[in-house]
Amino acid sequence: MSYSGPEGEGSFRVTLRLASPVRYQLQAADPVGRALWGMDVSSEEGVWLDHRNKLTCSFQGAFDVAGIPLGPFPLLSLPSLLIGRVPAEPAEGTEPERHGRETEFEDDAGRRWVAEMGEGGAVEGWTLRDGDQPSVWFMRRDNWSYLSDRTRGVQVRWREVLRESLDREPEPLVRPSGYREGSCRDLYAPRPGP
């Protein structure tokens, strides 16, 4: 994964452990394997560990960390984003509009999404619109996934290099001693290394 934004540029490795739609973990390490951050989500609750600054914070329902596009972001939507799906659902009681290869809908938060579907129903890309303008977009090209948030000036690019089945649910991340609790909004991610 590579990151470019107001905090700088860099690359890092991310491991997603997806146990179920409501239980997952993300852990990031720099190119030489040093832990950068970790995130542990169970149902509508999550914890974030910033290993560089020895900080931690807790989330309820959504997270909004500086440098992460789409904030505030529903906790249970992040795995969908990483595996190439639209990270939102149509608002309850509504049906998406279909126009050829495009599907449009409004989510429960009133945000407008447009998804471009490929063969077999796979998502090739999507756009989150702010009025008539795209504010965040995602696309897949040549085995790479791209996420760009023009409001925050952030672009993230990644590709999946390995997929394995979990043999058990991941152990919960535990706040290491010496870490202090902070505001999640004040943390910066992904904090790429040099």
PDB file of C-alpha atoms in Angstrom:
ATOM      1  CA  MET A   1       0.000   0.000   0.000  1.00  0.00           C
ATOM      2  CA  SER A   2       1.213   3.510  -0.717  1.00  0.00           C
ATOM      3  CA  TYR A   3      -0.091   6.784   0.684  1.00  0.00           C
ATOM      4  CA  SER A   4       0.169  10.384  -0.490  1.00  0.00           C
ATOM      5  CA  GLY A   5      -1.421  13.224   1.459  1.00  0.00           C
ATOM      6  CA  PRO A   6      -0.899  16.296   3.627  1.00  0.00           C
ATOM      7  CA  GLU A   7       1.184  14.257   6.108  1.00  0.00           C
ATOM      8  CA  GLY A   8       3.628  13.141   3.396  1.00  0.00           C
ATOM      9  CA  GLU A   9       4.165  10.062   1.280  1.00  0.00           C
ATOM     10  CA  GLY A  10       5.233   6.527   1.996  1.00  0.00           C
ATOM     11  CA  SER A  11       4.525   2.871   1.642  1.00  0.00           C
ATOM     12  CA  PHE A  12       3.572   0.221   4.140  1.00  0.00           C
ATOM     13  CA  ARG A  13       2.148  -3.289   4.383  1.00  0.00           C
ATOM     14  CA  VAL A  14      -1.382  -3.876   5.705  1.00  0.00           C
ATOM     15  CA  THR A  15      -2.785  -7.159   6.946  1.00  0.00           C
ATOM     16  CA  LEU A  16      -6.573  -7.543   7.092  1.00  0.00           C
ATOM     17  CA  ARG A  17      -7.883 -10.384   9.246  1.00  0.00           C
ATOM     18  CA  LEU A  18     -11.565 -10.683   8.396  1.00  0.00           C
ATOM     19  CA  ALA A  19     -13.215 -13.163  10.748  1.00  0.00           C
ATOM     20  CA  SER A  20     -16.816 -12.150   9.947  1.00  0.00           C
ATOM     21  CA  PRO A  21     -18.740  -9.126   8.665  1.00  0.00           C
ATOM     22  CA  VAL A  22     -18.675  -7.733  12.241  1.00  0.00           C
ATOM     23  CA  ARG A  23     -15.212  -8.841  13.411  1.00  0.00           C
ATOM     24  CA  TYR A  24     -11.891  -7.845  11.816  1.00  0.00           C
ATOM     25  CA  GLN A  25      -8.406  -6.517  12.455  1.00  0.00           C
ATOM     26  CA  LEU A  26      -6.062  -4.342  10.455  1.00  0.00           C
ATOM     27  CA  GLN A  27      -2.374  -4.031  11.187  1.00  0.00           C
ATOM     28  CA  ALA A  28       0.150  -1.880   9.328  1.00  0.00           C
ATOM     29  CA  ALA A  29       3.928  -2.168   9.244  1.00  0.00           C
ATOM     30  CA  ASP A  30       6.588  -0.141   7.460  1.00  0.00           C
ATOM     31  CA  PRO A  31       8.679  -1.682   4.643  1.00  0.00           C
ATOM     32  CA  VAL A  32      11.151  -3.174   7.163  1.00  0.00           C
ATOM     33  CA  GLY A  33       8.427  -4.690   9.359  1.00  0.00           C
ATOM     34  CA  ARG A  34       8.123  -2.165  12.209  1.00  0.00           C
ATOM     35  CA  ALA A  35       4.559  -1.829  13.522  1.00  0.00           C
ATOM     36  CA  LEU A  36       2.912   1.489  12.567  1.00  0.00           C
ATOM     37  CA  TRP A  37      -0.698   1.094  13.719  1.00  0.00           C
ATOM     38  CA  GLY A  38      -3.370  -1.447  14.418  1.00  0.00           C
ATOM     39  CA  MET A  39      -7.144  -1.453  14.457  1.00  0.00           C
ATOM     40  CA  ASP A  40      -9.409  -4.030  16.082  1.00  0.00           C
ATOM     41  CA  VAL A  41     -13.169  -4.009  15.415  1.00  0.00           C
ATOM     42  CA  SER A  42     -15.860  -6.122  16.991  1.00  0.00           C
ATOM     43  CA  SER A  43     -19.444  -5.250  16.091  1.00  0.00           C
ATOM     44  CA  GLU A  44     -19.877  -1.467  16.388  1.00  0.00           C
ATOM     45  CA  GLU A  45     -16.819  -0.919  18.618  1.00  0.00           C
ATOM     46  CA  GLY A  46     -13.180  -0.524  17.717  1.00  0.00           C
ATOM     47  CA  VAL A  47      -9.787   0.342  19.113  1.00  0.00           C
ATOM     48  CA  TRP A  48      -6.923   2.077  17.303  1.00  0.00           C
ATOM     49  CA  LEU A  49      -3.268   1.711  18.341  1.00  0.00           C
ATOM     50  CA  ASP A  50      -0.697   4.230  17.067  1.00  0.00           C
ATOM     51  CA  HIS A  51       2.574   2.409  17.748  1.00  0.00           C
ATOM     52  CA  ARG A  52       4.862   5.255  16.686  1.00  0.00           C
ATOM     53  CA  ASN A  53       3.389   7.745  19.146  1.00  0.00           C
ATOM     54  CA  LYS A  54       2.277   5.209  21.778  1.00  0.00           C
ATOM     55  CA  LEU A  55      -1.331   6.401  21.619  1.00  0.00           C
ATOM     56  CA  THR A  56      -4.632   4.589  21.587  1.00  0.00           C
ATOM     57  CA  CYS A  57      -8.256   5.570  21.082  1.00  0.00           C
ATOM     58  CA  SER A  58     -11.639   3.858  20.983  1.00  0.00           C
ATOM     59  CA  PHE A  59     -14.419   4.098  18.386  1.00  0.00           C
ATOM     60  CA  GLN A  60     -18.170   3.620  18.563  1.00  0.00           C
ATOM     61  CA  GLY A  61     -19.973   2.959  15.276  1.00  0.00           C
ATOM     62  CA  ALA A  62     -17.651   5.007  13.038  1.00  0.00           C
ATOM     63  CA  PHE A  63     -14.117   6.355  13.006  1.00  0.00           C
ATOM     64  CA  ASP A  64     -12.660   9.624  11.766  1.00  0.00           C
ATOM     65  CA  VAL A  65      -8.863   9.636  11.784  1.00  0.00           C
ATOM     66  CA  ALA A  66      -6.981  12.426  10.010  1.00  0.00           C
ATOM     67  CA  GLY A  67      -5.523  11.114   6.758  1.00  0.00           C
ATOM     68  CA  ILE A  68      -8.118   8.367   6.290  1.00  0.00           C
ATOM     69  CA  PRO A  69     -10.514   9.187   3.445  1.00  0.00           C
ATOM     70  CA  LEU A  70     -14.296   9.093   3.851  1.00  0.00           C
ATOM     71  CA  GLY A  71     -14.365  10.006   7.535  1.00  0.00           C
ATOM     72  CA  PRO A  72     -16.402   9.623   9.573  1.00  0.00           C
ATOM     73  CA  PHE A  73     -16.366   6.073   8.273  1.00  0.00           C
ATOM     74  CA  PRO A  74     -18.673   3.266   9.492  1.00  0.00           C
ATOM     75  CA  LEU A  75     -16.474   0.681  11.218  1.00  0.00           C
ATOM     76  CA  LEU A  76     -18.089  -2.286   9.506  1.00  0.00           C
ATOM     77  CA  SER A  77     -17.560  -0.802   6.009  1.00  0.00           C
ATOM     78  CA  LEU A  78     -13.755  -0.791   5.931  1.00  0.00           C
ATOM     79  CA  PRO A  79     -13.242  -4.435   4.863  1.00  0.00           C
ATOM     80  CA  SER A  80     -15.667  -3.869   1.960  1.00  0.00           C
ATOM     81  CA  LEU A  81     -13.559  -0.962   0.781  1.00  0.00           C
ATOM     82  CA  LEU A  82     -10.299  -2.916   0.979  1.00  0.00           C
ATOM     83  CA  ILE A  83     -11.623  -5.900  -0.956  1.00  0.00           C
ATOM     84  CA  GLY A  84     -13.108  -3.706  -3.683  1.00  0.00           C
ATOM     85  CA  ARG A  85     -16.767  -3.314  -2.822  1.00  0.00           C
ATOM     86  CA  VAL A  86     -18.797  -0.149  -2.322  1.00  0.00           C
ATOM     87  CA  PRO A  87     -18.404   0.665   1.403  1.00  0.00           C
ATOM     88  CA  ALA A  88     -22.056   1.673   1.852  1.00  0.00           C
ATOM     89  CA  GLU A  89     -25.549   0.311   1.390  1.00  0.00           C
ATOM     90  CA  PRO A  90     -28.675   1.971  -0.018  1.00  0.00           C
ATOM     91  CA  ALA A  91     -30.760   3.762   2.612  1.00  0.00           C
ATOM     92  CA  GLU A  92     -33.296   1.516   4.270  1.00  0.00           C
ATOM     93  CA  GLY A  93     -36.446   1.170   2.205  1.00  0.00           C
ATOM     94  CA  THR A  94     -34.872   2.429  -1.045  1.00  0.00           C
ATOM     95  CA  GLU A  95     -33.777   0.692  -4.220  1.00  0.00           C
ATOM     96  CA  PRO A  96     -30.648   1.590  -6.212  1.00  0.00           C
ATOM     97  CA  GLU A  97     -31.113   3.129  -9.655  1.00  0.00           C
ATOM     98  CA  ARG A  98     -29.479   1.218 -12.516  1.00  0.00           C
ATOM     99  CA  HIS A  99     -28.237   2.919 -15.690  1.00  0.00           C
ATOM    100  CA  GLY A 100     -26.380   0.439 -17.894  1.00  0.00           C
ATOM    101  CA  ARG A 101     -23.187  -0.465 -16.019  1.00  0.00           C
ATOM    102  CA  GLU A 102     -23.764   2.170 -13.324  1.00  0.00           C
ATOM    103  CA  THR A 103     -25.726   1.801 -10.107  1.00  0.00           C
ATOM    104  CA  GLU A 104     -26.653   4.885  -8.054  1.00  0.00           C
ATOM    105  CA  PHE A 105     -28.010   5.112  -4.537  1.00  0.00           C
ATOM    106  CA  GLU A 106     -28.212   7.290  -1.461  1.00  0.00           C
ATOM    107  CA  ASP A 107     -27.051   5.839   1.867  1.00  0.00           C
ATOM    108  CA  ASP A 108     -28.596   6.333   5.329  1.00  0.00           C
ATOM    109  CA  ALA A 109     -26.362   9.381   5.862  1.00  0.00           C
ATOM    110  CA  GLY A 110     -27.810  11.043   2.723  1.00  0.00           C
ATOM    111  CA  ARG A 111     -24.581  10.593   0.707  1.00  0.00           C
ATOM    112  CA  ARG A 112     -24.876   9.852  -3.039  1.00  0.00           C
ATOM    113  CA  TRP A 113     -22.886   6.879  -4.413  1.00  0.00           C
ATOM    114  CA  VAL A 114     -22.343   5.833  -8.043  1.00  0.00           C
ATOM    115  CA  ALA A 115     -20.820   2.383  -8.693  1.00  0.00           C
ATOM    116  CA  GLU A 116     -19.492   1.119 -12.016  1.00  0.00           C
ATOM    117  CA  MET A 117     -20.072  -2.604 -12.396  1.00  0.00           C
ATOM    118  CA  GLY A 118     -17.920  -4.922 -14.476  1.00  0.00           C
ATOM    119  CA  GLU A 119     -18.472  -8.427 -15.757  1.00  0.00           C
ATOM    120  CA  GLY A 120     -20.068 -10.814 -13.310  1.00  0.00           C
ATOM    121  CA  GLY A 121     -21.245  -7.935 -11.102  1.00  0.00           C
ATOM    122  CA  ALA A 122     -17.772  -7.057  -9.745  1.00  0.00           C
ATOM    123  CA  VAL A 123     -17.273  -3.411  -8.800  1.00  0.00           C
ATOM    124  CA  GLU A 124     -14.773  -1.729 -11.133  1.00  0.00           C
ATOM    125  CA  GLY A 125     -15.018   1.614  -9.383  1.00  0.00           C
ATOM    126  CA  TRP A 126     -17.259   3.948  -7.431  1.00  0.00           C
ATOM    127  CA  THR A 127     -17.665   7.630  -6.666  1.00  0.00           C
ATOM    128  CA  LEU A 128     -19.013   9.372  -3.589  1.00  0.00           C
ATOM    129  CA  ARG A 129     -20.565  12.621  -4.782  1.00  0.00           C
ATOM    130  CA  ASP A 130     -20.763  15.964  -3.039  1.00  0.00           C
ATOM    131  CA  GLY A 131     -23.557  17.643  -4.994  1.00  0.00           C
ATOM    132  CA  ASP A 132     -22.551  17.499  -8.655  1.00  0.00           C
ATOM    133  CA  GLN A 133     -18.852  16.966  -7.910  1.00  0.00           C
ATOM    134  CA  PRO A 134     -17.044  13.749  -6.978  1.00  0.00           C
ATOM    135  CA  SER A 135     -15.463  14.048  -3.524  1.00  0.00           C
ATOM    136  CA  VAL A 136     -14.052  10.513  -3.165  1.00  0.00           C
ATOM    137  CA  TRP A 137     -13.483   7.931  -5.848  1.00  0.00           C
ATOM    138  CA  PHE A 138     -12.247   4.343  -6.045  1.00  0.00           C
ATOM    139  CA  MET A 139     -11.112   2.359  -9.076  1.00  0.00           C
ATOM    140  CA  ARG A 140      -9.332  -0.894  -9.893  1.00  0.00           C
ATOM    141  CA  ARG A 141      -6.797  -1.036 -12.722  1.00  0.00           C
ATOM    142  CA  ASP A 142      -4.183  -3.691 -13.527  1.00  0.00           C
ATOM    143  CA  ASN A 143      -4.464  -5.466 -10.140  1.00  0.00           C
ATOM    144  CA  TRP A 144      -4.156  -2.152  -8.243  1.00  0.00           C
ATOM    145  CA  SER A 145      -6.864  -0.413  -6.234  1.00  0.00           C
ATOM    146  CA  TYR A 146      -6.889   3.391  -5.976  1.00  0.00           C
ATOM    147  CA  LEU A 147      -8.762   5.531  -3.457  1.00  0.00           C
ATOM    148  CA  SER A 148      -8.658   9.298  -3.798  1.00  0.00           C
ATOM    149  CA  ASP A 149     -10.259  11.879  -1.492  1.00  0.00           C
ATOM    150  CA  ARG A 150      -9.975  15.260  -3.195  1.00  0.00           C
ATOM    151  CA  THR A 151     -11.430  17.098  -0.175  1.00  0.00           C
ATOM    152  CA  ARG A 152      -8.545  15.989   2.065  1.00  0.00           C
ATOM    153  CA  GLY A 153      -5.936  15.715  -0.679  1.00  0.00           C
ATOM    154  CA  VAL A 154      -5.313  12.018   0.056  1.00  0.00           C
ATOM    155  CA  GLN A 155      -4.594   9.187  -2.358  1.00  0.00           C
ATOM    156  CA  VAL A 156      -4.054   5.562  -1.337  1.00  0.00           C
ATOM    157  CA  ARG A 157      -3.010   2.788  -3.713  1.00  0.00           C
ATOM    158  CA  TRP A 158      -2.855  -0.919  -2.882  1.00  0.00           C
ATOM    159  CA  ARG A 159      -2.877  -4.422  -4.273  1.00  0.00           C
ATOM    160  CA  GLU A 160      -3.603  -7.743  -2.695  1.00  0.00           C
ATOM    161  CA  VAL A 161      -0.566 -10.008  -2.662  1.00  0.00           C
ATOM    162  CA  LEU A 162      -1.780 -12.900  -0.513  1.00  0.00           C
ATOM    163  CA  ARG A 163      -5.117 -14.336   0.590  1.00  0.00           C
ATOM    164  CA  GLU A 164      -5.453 -17.107   3.141  1.00  0.00           C
ATOM    165  CA  SER A 165      -8.311 -18.490   5.211  1.00  0.00           C
ATOM    166  CA  LEU A 166      -8.226 -17.776   8.932  1.00  0.00           C
ATOM    167  CA  ASP A 167      -7.964 -20.880  11.061  1.00  0.00           C
ATOM    168  CA  ARG A 168      -9.319 -19.000  14.101  1.00  0.00           C
ATOM    169  CA  GLU A 169     -10.601 -15.582  15.102  1.00  0.00           C
ATOM    170  CA  PRO A 170      -7.788 -13.072  15.759  1.00  0.00           C
ATOM    171  CA  GLU A 171      -6.846 -12.348  19.357  1.00  0.00           C
ATOM    172  CA  PRO A 172      -8.100  -8.890  20.427  1.00  0.00           C
ATOM    173  CA  LEU A 173      -5.499  -6.132  20.254  1.00  0.00           C
ATOM    174  CA  VAL A 174      -4.500  -5.084  23.742  1.00  0.00           C
ATOM    175  CA  ARG A 175      -3.306  -1.599  24.630  1.00  0.00           C
ATOM    176  CA  PRO A 176       0.389  -1.972  25.521  1.00  0.00           C
ATOM    177  CA  SER A 177       1.572  -0.498  28.806  1.00  0.00           C
ATOM    178  CA  GLY A 178       2.853   3.034  28.426  1.00  0.00           C
ATOM    179  CA  TYR A 179       0.331   3.953  25.700  1.00  0.00           C
ATOM    180  CA  ARG A 180      -1.923   6.871  26.516  1.00  0.00           C
ATOM    181  CA  GLU A 181      -5.560   7.348  25.523  1.00  0.00           C
ATOM    182  CA  GLY A 182      -6.228  10.160  23.069  1.00  0.00           C
ATOM    183  CA  SER A 183      -8.802  11.533  20.669  1.00  0.00           C
ATOM    184  CA  CYS A 184      -9.069   9.451  17.517  1.00  0.00           C
ATOM    185  CA  ARG A 185      -9.566  12.544  15.386  1.00  0.00           C
ATOM    186  CA  ASP A 186      -6.170  13.871  16.536  1.00  0.00           C
ATOM    187  CA  LEU A 187      -4.317  10.756  15.414  1.00  0.00           C
ATOM    188  CA  TYR A 188      -2.821  10.709  11.961  1.00  0.00           C
ATOM    189  CA  ALA A 189      -2.831   7.663   9.747  1.00  0.00           C
ATOM    190  CA  PRO A 190      -1.304   5.948   8.029  1.00  0.00           C
ATOM    191  CA  ARG A 191       1.795   7.873   9.159  1.00  0.00           C
ATOM    192  CA  PRO A 192       4.047   6.484   6.467  1.00  0.00           C
ATOM    193  CA  GLY A 193       7.646   5.834   7.373  1.00  0.00           C
ATOM    194  CA  PRO A 194      10.702   7.135   5.523  1.00  0.00           C
TER     195      PRO A 194
END
